[in-house]
mmCIF file of C-alpha atoms in Angstrom:
data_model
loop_
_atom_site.group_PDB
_atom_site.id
_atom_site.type_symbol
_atom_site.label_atom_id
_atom_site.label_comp_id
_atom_site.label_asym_id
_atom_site.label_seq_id
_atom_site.Cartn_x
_atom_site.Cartn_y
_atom_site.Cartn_z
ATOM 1 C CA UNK A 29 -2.706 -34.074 -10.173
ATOM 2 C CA UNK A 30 -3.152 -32.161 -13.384
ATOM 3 C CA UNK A 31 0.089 -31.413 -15.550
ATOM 4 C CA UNK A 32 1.072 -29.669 -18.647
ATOM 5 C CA UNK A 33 3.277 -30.785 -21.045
ATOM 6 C CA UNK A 34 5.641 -28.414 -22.349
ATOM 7 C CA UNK A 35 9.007 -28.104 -24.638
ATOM 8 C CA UNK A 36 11.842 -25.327 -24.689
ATOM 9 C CA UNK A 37 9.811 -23.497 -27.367
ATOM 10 C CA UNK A 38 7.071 -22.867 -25.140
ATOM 11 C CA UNK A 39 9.048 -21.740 -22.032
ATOM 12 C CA UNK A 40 11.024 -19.347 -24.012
ATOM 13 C CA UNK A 41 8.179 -17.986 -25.628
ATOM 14 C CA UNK A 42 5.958 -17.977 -22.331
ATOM 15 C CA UNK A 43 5.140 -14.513 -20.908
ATOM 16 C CA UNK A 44 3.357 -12.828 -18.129
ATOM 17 C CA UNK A 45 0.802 -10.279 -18.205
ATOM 18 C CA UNK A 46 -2.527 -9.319 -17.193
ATOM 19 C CA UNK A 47 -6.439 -9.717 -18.655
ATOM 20 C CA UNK A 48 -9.128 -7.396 -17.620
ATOM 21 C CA UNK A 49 -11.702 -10.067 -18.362
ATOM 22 C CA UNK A 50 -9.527 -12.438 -16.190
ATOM 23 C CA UNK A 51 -9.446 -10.097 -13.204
ATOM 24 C CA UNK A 52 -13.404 -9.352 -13.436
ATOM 25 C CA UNK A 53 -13.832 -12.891 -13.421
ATOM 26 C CA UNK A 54 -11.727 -13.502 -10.516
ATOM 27 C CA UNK A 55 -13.342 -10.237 -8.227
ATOM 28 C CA UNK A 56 -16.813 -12.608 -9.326
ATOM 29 C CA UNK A 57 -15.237 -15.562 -7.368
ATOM 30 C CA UNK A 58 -14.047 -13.391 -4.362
ATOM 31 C CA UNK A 59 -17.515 -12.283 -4.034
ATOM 32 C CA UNK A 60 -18.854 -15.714 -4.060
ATOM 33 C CA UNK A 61 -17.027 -17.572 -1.177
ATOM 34 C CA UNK A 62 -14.966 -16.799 2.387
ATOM 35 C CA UNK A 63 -11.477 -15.292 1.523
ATOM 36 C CA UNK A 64 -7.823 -14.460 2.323
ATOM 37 C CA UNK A 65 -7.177 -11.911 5.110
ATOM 38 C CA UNK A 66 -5.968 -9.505 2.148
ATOM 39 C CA UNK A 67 -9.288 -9.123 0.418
ATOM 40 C CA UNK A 68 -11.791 -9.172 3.170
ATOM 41 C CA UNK A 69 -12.408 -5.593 3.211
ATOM 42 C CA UNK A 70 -12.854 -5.376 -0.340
ATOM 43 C CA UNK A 71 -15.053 -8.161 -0.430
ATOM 44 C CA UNK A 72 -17.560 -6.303 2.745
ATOM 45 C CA UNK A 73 -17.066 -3.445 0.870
ATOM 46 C CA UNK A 74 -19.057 -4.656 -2.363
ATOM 47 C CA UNK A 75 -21.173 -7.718 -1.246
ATOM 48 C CA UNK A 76 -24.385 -5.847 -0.445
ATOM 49 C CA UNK A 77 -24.426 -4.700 -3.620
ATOM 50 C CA UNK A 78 -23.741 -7.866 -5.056
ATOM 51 C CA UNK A 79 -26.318 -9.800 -3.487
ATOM 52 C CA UNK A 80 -29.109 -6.875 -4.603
ATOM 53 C CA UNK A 81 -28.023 -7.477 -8.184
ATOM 54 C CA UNK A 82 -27.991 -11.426 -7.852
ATOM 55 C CA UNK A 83 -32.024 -10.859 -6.604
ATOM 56 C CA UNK A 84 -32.980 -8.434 -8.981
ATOM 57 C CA UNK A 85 -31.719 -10.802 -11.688
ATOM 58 C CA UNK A 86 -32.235 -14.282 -11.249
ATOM 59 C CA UNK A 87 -30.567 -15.441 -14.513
ATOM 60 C CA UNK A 88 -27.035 -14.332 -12.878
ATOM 61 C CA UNK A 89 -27.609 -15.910 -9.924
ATOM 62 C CA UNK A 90 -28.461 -19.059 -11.482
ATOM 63 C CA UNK A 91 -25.507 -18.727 -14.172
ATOM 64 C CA UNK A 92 -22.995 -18.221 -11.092
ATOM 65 C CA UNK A 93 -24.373 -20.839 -9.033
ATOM 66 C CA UNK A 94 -23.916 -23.497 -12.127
ATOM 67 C CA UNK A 95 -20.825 -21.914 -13.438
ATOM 68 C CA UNK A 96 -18.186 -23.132 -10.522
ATOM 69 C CA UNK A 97 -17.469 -26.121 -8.963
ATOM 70 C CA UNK A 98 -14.786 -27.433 -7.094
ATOM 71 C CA UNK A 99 -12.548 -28.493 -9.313
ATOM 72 C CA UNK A 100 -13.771 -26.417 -12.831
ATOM 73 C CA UNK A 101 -15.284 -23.673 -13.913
ATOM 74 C CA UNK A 102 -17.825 -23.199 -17.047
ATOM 75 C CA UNK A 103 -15.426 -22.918 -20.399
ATOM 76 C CA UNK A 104 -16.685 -19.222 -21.537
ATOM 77 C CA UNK A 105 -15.298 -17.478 -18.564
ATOM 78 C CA UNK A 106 -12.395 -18.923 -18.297
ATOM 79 C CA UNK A 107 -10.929 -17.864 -21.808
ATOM 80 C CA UNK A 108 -7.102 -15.985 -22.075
ATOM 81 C CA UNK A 109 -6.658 -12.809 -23.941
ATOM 82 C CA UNK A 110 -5.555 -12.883 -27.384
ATOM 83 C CA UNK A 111 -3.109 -9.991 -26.669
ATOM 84 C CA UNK A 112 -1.870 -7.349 -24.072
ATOM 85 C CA UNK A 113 -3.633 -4.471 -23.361
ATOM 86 C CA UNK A 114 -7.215 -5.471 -24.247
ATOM 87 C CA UNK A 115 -10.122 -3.853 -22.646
ATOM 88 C CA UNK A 116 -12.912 -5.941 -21.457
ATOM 89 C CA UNK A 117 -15.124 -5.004 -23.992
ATOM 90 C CA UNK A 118 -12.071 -6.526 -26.833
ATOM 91 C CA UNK A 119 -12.461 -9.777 -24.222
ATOM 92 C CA UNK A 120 -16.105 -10.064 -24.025
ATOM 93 C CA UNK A 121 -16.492 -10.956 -27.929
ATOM 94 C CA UNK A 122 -15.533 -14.692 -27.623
ATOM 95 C CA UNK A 123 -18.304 -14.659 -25.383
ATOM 96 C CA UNK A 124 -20.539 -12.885 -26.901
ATOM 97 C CA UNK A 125 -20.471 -15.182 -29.939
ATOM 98 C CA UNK A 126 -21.459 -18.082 -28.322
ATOM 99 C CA UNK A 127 -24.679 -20.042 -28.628
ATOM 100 C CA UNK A 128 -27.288 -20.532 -25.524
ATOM 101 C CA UNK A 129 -26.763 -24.334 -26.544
ATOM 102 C CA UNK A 130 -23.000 -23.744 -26.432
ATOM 103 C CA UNK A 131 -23.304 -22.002 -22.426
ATOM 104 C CA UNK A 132 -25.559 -24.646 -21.783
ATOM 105 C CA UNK A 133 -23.172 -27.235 -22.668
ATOM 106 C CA UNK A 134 -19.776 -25.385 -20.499
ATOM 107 C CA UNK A 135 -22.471 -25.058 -17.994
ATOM 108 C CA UNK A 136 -23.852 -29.168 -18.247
ATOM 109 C CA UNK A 137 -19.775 -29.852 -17.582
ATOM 110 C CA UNK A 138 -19.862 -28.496 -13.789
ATOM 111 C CA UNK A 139 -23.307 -29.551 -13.230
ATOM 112 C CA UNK A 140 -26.433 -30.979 -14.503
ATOM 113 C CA UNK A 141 -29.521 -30.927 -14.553
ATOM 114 C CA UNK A 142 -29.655 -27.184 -15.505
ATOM 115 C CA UNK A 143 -32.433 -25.401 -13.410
ATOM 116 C CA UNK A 144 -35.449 -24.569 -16.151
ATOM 117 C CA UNK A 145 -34.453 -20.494 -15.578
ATOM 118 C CA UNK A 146 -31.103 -21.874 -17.841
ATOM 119 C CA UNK A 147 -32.773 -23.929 -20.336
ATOM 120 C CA UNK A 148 -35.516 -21.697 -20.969
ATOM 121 C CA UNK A 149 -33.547 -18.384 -21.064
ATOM 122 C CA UNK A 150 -32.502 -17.141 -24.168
ATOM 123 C CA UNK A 151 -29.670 -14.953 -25.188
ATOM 124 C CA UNK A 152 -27.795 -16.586 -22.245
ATOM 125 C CA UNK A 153 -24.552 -15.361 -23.436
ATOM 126 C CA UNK A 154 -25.729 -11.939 -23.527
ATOM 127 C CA UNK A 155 -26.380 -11.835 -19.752
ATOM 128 C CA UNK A 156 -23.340 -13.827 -18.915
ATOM 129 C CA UNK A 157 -21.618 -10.388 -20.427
ATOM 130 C CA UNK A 158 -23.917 -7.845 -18.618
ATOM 131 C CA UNK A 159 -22.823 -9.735 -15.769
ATOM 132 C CA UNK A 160 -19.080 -9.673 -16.356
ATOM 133 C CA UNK A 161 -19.772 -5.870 -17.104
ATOM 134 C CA UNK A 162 -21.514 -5.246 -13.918
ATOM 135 C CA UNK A 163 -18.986 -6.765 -11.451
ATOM 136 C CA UNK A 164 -16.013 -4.802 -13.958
ATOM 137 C CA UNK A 165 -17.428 -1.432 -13.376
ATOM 138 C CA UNK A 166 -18.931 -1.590 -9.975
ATOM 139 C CA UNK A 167 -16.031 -3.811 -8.241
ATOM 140 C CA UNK A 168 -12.836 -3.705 -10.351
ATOM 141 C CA UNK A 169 -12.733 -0.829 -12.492
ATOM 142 C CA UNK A 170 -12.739 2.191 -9.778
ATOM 143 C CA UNK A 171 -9.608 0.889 -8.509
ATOM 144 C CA UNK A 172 -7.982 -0.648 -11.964
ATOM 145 C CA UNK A 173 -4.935 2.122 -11.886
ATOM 146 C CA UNK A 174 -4.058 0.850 -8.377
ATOM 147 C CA UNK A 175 -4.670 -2.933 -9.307
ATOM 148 C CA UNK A 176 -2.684 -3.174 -12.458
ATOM 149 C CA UNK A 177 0.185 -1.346 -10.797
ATOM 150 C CA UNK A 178 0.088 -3.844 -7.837
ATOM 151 C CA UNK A 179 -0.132 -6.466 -10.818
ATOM 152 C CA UNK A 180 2.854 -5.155 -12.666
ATOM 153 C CA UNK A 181 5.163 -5.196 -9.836
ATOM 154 C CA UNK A 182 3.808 -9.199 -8.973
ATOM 155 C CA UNK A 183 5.340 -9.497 -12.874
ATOM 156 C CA UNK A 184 8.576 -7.803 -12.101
ATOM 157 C CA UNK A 185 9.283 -9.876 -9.263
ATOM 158 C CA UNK A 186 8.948 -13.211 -11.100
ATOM 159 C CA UNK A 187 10.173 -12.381 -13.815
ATOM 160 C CA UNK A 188 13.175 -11.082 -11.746
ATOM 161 C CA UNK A 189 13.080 -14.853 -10.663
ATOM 162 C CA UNK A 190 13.628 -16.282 -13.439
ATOM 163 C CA UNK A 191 16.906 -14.736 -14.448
ATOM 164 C CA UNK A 192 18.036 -15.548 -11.322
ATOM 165 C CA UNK A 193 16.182 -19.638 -10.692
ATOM 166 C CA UNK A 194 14.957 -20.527 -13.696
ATOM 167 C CA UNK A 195 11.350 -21.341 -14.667
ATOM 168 C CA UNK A 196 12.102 -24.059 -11.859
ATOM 169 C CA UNK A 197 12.054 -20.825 -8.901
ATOM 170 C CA UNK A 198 9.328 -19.008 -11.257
ATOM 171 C CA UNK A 199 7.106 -21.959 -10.918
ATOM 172 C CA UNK A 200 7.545 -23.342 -7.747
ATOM 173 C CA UNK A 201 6.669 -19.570 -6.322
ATOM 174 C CA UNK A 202 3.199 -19.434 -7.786
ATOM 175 C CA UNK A 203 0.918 -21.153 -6.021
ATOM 176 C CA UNK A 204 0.521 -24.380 -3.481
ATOM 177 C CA UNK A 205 -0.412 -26.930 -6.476
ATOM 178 C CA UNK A 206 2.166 -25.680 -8.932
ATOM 179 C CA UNK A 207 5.602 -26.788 -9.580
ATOM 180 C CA UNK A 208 8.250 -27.891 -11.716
ATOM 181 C CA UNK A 209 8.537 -31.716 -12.317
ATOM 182 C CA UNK A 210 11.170 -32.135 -14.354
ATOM 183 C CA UNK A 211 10.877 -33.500 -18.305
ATOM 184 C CA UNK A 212 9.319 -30.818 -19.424
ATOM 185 C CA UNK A 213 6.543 -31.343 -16.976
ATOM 186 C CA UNK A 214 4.466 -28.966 -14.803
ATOM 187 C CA UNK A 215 1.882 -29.424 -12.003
ATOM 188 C CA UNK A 216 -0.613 -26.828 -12.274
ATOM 189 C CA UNK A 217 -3.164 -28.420 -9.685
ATOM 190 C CA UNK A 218 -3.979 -30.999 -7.286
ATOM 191 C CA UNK A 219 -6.739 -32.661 -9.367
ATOM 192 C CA UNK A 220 -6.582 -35.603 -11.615
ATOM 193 C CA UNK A 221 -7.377 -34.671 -14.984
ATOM 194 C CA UNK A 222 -5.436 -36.436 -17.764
ATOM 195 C CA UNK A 223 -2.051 -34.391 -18.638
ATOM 196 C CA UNK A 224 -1.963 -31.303 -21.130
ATOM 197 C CA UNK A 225 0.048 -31.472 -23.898
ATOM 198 C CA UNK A 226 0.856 -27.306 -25.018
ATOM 199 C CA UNK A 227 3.905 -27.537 -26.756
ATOM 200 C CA UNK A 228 4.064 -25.689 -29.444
ATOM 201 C CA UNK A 229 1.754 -23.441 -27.920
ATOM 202 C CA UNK A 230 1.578 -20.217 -26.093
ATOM 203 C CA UNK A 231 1.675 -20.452 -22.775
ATOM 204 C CA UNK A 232 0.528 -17.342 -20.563
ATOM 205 C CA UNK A 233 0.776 -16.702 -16.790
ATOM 206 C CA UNK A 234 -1.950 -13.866 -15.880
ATOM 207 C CA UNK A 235 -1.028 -12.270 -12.532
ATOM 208 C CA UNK A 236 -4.446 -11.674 -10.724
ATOM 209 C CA UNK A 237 -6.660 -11.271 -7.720
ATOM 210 C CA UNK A 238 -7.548 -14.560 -7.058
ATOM 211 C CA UNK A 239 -7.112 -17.025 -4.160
ATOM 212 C CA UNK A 240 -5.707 -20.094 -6.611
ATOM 213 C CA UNK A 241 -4.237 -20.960 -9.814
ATOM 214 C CA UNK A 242 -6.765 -21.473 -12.438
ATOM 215 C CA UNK A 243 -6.307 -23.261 -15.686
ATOM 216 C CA UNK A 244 -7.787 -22.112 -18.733
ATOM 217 C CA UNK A 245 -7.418 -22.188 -22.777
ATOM 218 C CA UNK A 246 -8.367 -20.931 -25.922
ATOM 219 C CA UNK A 247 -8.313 -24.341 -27.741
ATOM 220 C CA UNK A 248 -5.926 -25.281 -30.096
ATOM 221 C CA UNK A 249 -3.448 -23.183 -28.988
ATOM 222 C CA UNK A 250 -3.636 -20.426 -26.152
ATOM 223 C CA UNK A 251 -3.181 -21.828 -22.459
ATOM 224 C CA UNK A 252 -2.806 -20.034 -19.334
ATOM 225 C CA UNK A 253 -2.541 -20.256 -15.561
ATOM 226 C CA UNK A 254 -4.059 -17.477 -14.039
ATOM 227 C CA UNK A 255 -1.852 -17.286 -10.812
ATOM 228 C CA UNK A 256 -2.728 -15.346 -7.304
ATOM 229 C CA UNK A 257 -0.729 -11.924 -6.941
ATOM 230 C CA UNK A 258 1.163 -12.048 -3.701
ATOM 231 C CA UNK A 259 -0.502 -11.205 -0.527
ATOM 232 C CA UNK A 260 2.471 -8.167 -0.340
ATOM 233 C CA UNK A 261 1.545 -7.215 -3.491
ATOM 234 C CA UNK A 262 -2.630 -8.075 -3.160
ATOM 235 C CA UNK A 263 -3.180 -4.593 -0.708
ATOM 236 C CA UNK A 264 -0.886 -1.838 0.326
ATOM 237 C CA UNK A 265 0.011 -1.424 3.469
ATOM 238 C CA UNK A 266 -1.197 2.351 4.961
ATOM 239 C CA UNK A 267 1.592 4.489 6.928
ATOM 240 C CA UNK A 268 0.101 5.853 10.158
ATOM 241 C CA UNK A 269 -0.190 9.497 9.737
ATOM 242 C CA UNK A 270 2.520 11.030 11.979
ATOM 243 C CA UNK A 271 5.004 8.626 9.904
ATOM 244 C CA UNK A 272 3.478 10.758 7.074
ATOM 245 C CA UNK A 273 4.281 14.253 8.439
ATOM 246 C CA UNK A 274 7.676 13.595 9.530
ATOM 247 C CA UNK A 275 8.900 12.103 5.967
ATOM 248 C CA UNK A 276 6.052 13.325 3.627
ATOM 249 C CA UNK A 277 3.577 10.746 2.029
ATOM 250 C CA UNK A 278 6.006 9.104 -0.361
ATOM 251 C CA UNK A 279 8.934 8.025 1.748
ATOM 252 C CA UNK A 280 6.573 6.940 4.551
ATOM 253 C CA UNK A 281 4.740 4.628 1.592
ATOM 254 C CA UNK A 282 8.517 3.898 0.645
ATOM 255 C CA UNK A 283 9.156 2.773 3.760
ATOM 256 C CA UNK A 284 6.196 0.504 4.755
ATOM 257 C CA UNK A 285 6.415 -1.152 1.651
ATOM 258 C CA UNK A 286 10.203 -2.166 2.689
ATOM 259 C CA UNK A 287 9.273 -4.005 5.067
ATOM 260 C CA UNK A 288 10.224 -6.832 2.934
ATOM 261 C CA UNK A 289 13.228 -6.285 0.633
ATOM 262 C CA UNK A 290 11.942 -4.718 -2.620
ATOM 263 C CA UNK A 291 13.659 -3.465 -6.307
ATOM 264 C CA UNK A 292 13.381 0.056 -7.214
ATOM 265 C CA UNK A 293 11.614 -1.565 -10.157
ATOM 266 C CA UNK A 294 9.056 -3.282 -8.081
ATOM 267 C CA UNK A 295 8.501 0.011 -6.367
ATOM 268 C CA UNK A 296 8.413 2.231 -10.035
ATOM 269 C CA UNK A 297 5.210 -0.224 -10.358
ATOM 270 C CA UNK A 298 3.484 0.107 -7.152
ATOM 271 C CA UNK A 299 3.808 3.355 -6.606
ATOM 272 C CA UNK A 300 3.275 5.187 -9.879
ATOM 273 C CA UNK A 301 6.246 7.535 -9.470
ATOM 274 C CA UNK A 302 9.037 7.549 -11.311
ATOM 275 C CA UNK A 303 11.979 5.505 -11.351
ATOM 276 C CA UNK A 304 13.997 9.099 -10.694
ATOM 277 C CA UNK A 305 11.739 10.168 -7.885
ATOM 278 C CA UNK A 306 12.221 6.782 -6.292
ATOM 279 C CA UNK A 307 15.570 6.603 -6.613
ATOM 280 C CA UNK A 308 16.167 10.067 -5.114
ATOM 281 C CA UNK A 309 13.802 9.084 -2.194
ATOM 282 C CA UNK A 310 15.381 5.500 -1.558
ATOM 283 C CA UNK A 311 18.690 7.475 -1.404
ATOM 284 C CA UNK A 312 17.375 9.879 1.156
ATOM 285 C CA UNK A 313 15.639 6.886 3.506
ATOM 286 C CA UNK A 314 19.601 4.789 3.023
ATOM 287 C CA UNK A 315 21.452 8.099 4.282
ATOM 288 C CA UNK A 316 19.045 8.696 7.311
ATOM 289 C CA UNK A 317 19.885 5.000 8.375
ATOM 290 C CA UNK A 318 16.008 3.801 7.614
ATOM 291 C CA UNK A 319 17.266 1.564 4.976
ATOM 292 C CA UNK A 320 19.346 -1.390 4.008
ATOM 293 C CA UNK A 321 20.636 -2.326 0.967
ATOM 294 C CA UNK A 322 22.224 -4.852 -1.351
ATOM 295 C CA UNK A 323 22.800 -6.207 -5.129
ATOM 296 C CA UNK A 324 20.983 -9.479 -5.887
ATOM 297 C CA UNK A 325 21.963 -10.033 -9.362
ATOM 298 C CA UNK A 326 21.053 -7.155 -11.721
ATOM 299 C CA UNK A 327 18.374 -5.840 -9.014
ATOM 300 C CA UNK A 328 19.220 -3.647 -5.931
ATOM 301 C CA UNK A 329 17.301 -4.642 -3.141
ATOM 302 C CA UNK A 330 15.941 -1.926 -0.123
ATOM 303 C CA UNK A 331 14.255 -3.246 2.863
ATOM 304 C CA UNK A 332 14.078 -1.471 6.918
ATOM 305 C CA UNK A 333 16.472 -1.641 8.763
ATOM 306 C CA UNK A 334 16.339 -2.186 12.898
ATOM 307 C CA UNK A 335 15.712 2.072 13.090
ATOM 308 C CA UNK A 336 13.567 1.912 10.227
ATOM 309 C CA UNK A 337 11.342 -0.743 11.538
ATOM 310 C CA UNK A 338 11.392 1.333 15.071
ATOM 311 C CA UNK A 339 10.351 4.117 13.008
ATOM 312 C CA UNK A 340 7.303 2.429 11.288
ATOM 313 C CA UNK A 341 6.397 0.208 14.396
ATOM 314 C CA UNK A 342 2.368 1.449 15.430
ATOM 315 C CA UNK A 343 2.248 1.582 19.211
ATOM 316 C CA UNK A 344 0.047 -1.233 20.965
ATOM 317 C CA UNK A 345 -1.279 1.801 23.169
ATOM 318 C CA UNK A 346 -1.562 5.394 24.665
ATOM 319 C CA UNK A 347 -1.852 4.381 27.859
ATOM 320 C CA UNK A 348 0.660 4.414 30.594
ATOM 321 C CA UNK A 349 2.145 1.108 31.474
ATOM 322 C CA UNK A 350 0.504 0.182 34.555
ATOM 323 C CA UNK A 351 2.075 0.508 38.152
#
């Protein structure tokens, strides 16, 4: 197993967020291989396309099929943002200012020989970033409002966590391979590489679309796990449409999404509306008898209760039960 060795600096300096270049990258790796339940329809949606682009240019096919393998991924796409709120475009410099011998090498790490498309290609970094642009703007960036909400309210939960567990309950929640060891000692994966020593560093976790933790660094001193968003949080569940007309859009969305307990926070970030709105339609759902609710720590938690989940419960079928 791979591990990272950390000190109190770097936990209390340690913060979540999210990368644009990070999520592009990840929609890339959906499109690449089977997936979760959660992401199959996105995935249908978009591979078509995907595999027209891939023929039309064979440089990206041949950069994607050397950049992953099983246990690591090229160097120059897996690179963490130097600060919040950075567009792609801020992200794509690093890249940008690499060498074709310096690809060539991040590429020679996952697999070698390079096919002669790769070693006689120039400007190589150039068309790693037209890819990266292409999968941002036809796959990612339609729906980045409703992603980075869904990703916001992933960060509110664990960092809810933690003022409740400890980086011990943060940790242990985001993914299969990661957990807390003890000693100032992390697992972030299930391969055996030699052990990581960040402290002193920063240490990012980038919530994301993605189906595993990933590892990656901006060498001396920037190291992150890219970790997979929930599958609650990954798509939003749809209210059937009578649902809709007997509470209105909102408090039927409300209500679906409290199917599991949820904050008011957590909903603030899924939803878009505001914390007042919320609050005034959480209050509405508790007095009809849809909801249930309690204090956990500073949070007040809302999930359905046995009428509630009547309410939202989609009949197996129209037809009469048989004689």
């Amino acid at each position: 197993m791979s591990e990272f060795l950390v000190d109190a600096d770097t936990l209390a300096n340690a913060r979540f967020g999210t990368s644009q270049f990070t999520e592009t990258v990840a929609a890339l790796k959906l499109l690449r291989a089977p997936v979760e339940p959660w992401y199959r329809a996105w995935r249908d949606a978009h591979l078509p396309a995907y595999r027209k682009q891939l023929a039309a240019h064979p440089v990206w096919a041949a950069l994607i099929d050397n950049a992953f393998g099983t246990s690591w991924a090229a160097d120059f796409l897996t690179v963490p943002p130097l600060g919040p709120d950075l567009t792609l475009e801020d992200e794509l410099e690093l890249l940008l200012a690499l060498s074709d011998d310096q690809i060539r090498a991040d590429l020679s790490v996952v697999r070698t020989p390079l096919p002669t498309v790769l070693v006689e290609t120039s400007g190589l970094a150039a068309e790693a970033a037209e890819l990266l642009r292409w999968i941002w703007s036809a796959t990612v960036e339609p729906d980045w409002p409703r992603r980075v909400r869904l990703l916001q309210a992933d960060i509110v939960s664990r960092t809810s966590r933690l003022s409740e567990q400890g980086w011990s309950g943060v940790l242990n929640g985001l993914g299969s391979d990661v957990r807390w060891l003890g000693d100032g000692r992390i697992q972030v994966n299930r391969w055996d590489y030699p052990v990581t020593d960040v402290r002193g560093a920063d240490l990012l976790f980038l919530a994301t679309h993605t189906q595993r933790v990933n590892v990656s660094w901006r060498l001396p001193d920037r190291f992150a796990l890219a970790y997979p968003v929930t599958g609650i949080f990954a798509t939003t569940a749809t209210p059937d449409e009578p649902l809709v007309q007997l509470l209105g859009r909102n408090r039927a969305h409300i209500l679906v999404a409290a199917a599991r307990p949820v904050s008011t926070t957590l909903l603030v970030a899924t939803t878009g509306l505001s914390l007042a709105t919320i609050s005034g339609h959480l209050r509405a759902l508790t007095d009809a008898g849809l909801l249930e609710r309690r204090r956990s720590g500073r949070s007040v938690l809302y999930w359905q209760s046995d009428t509630g989940r009547r309410v939202t419960r989609r009949p197996a079928s129209n037809r009469p039960e048989p004689r």
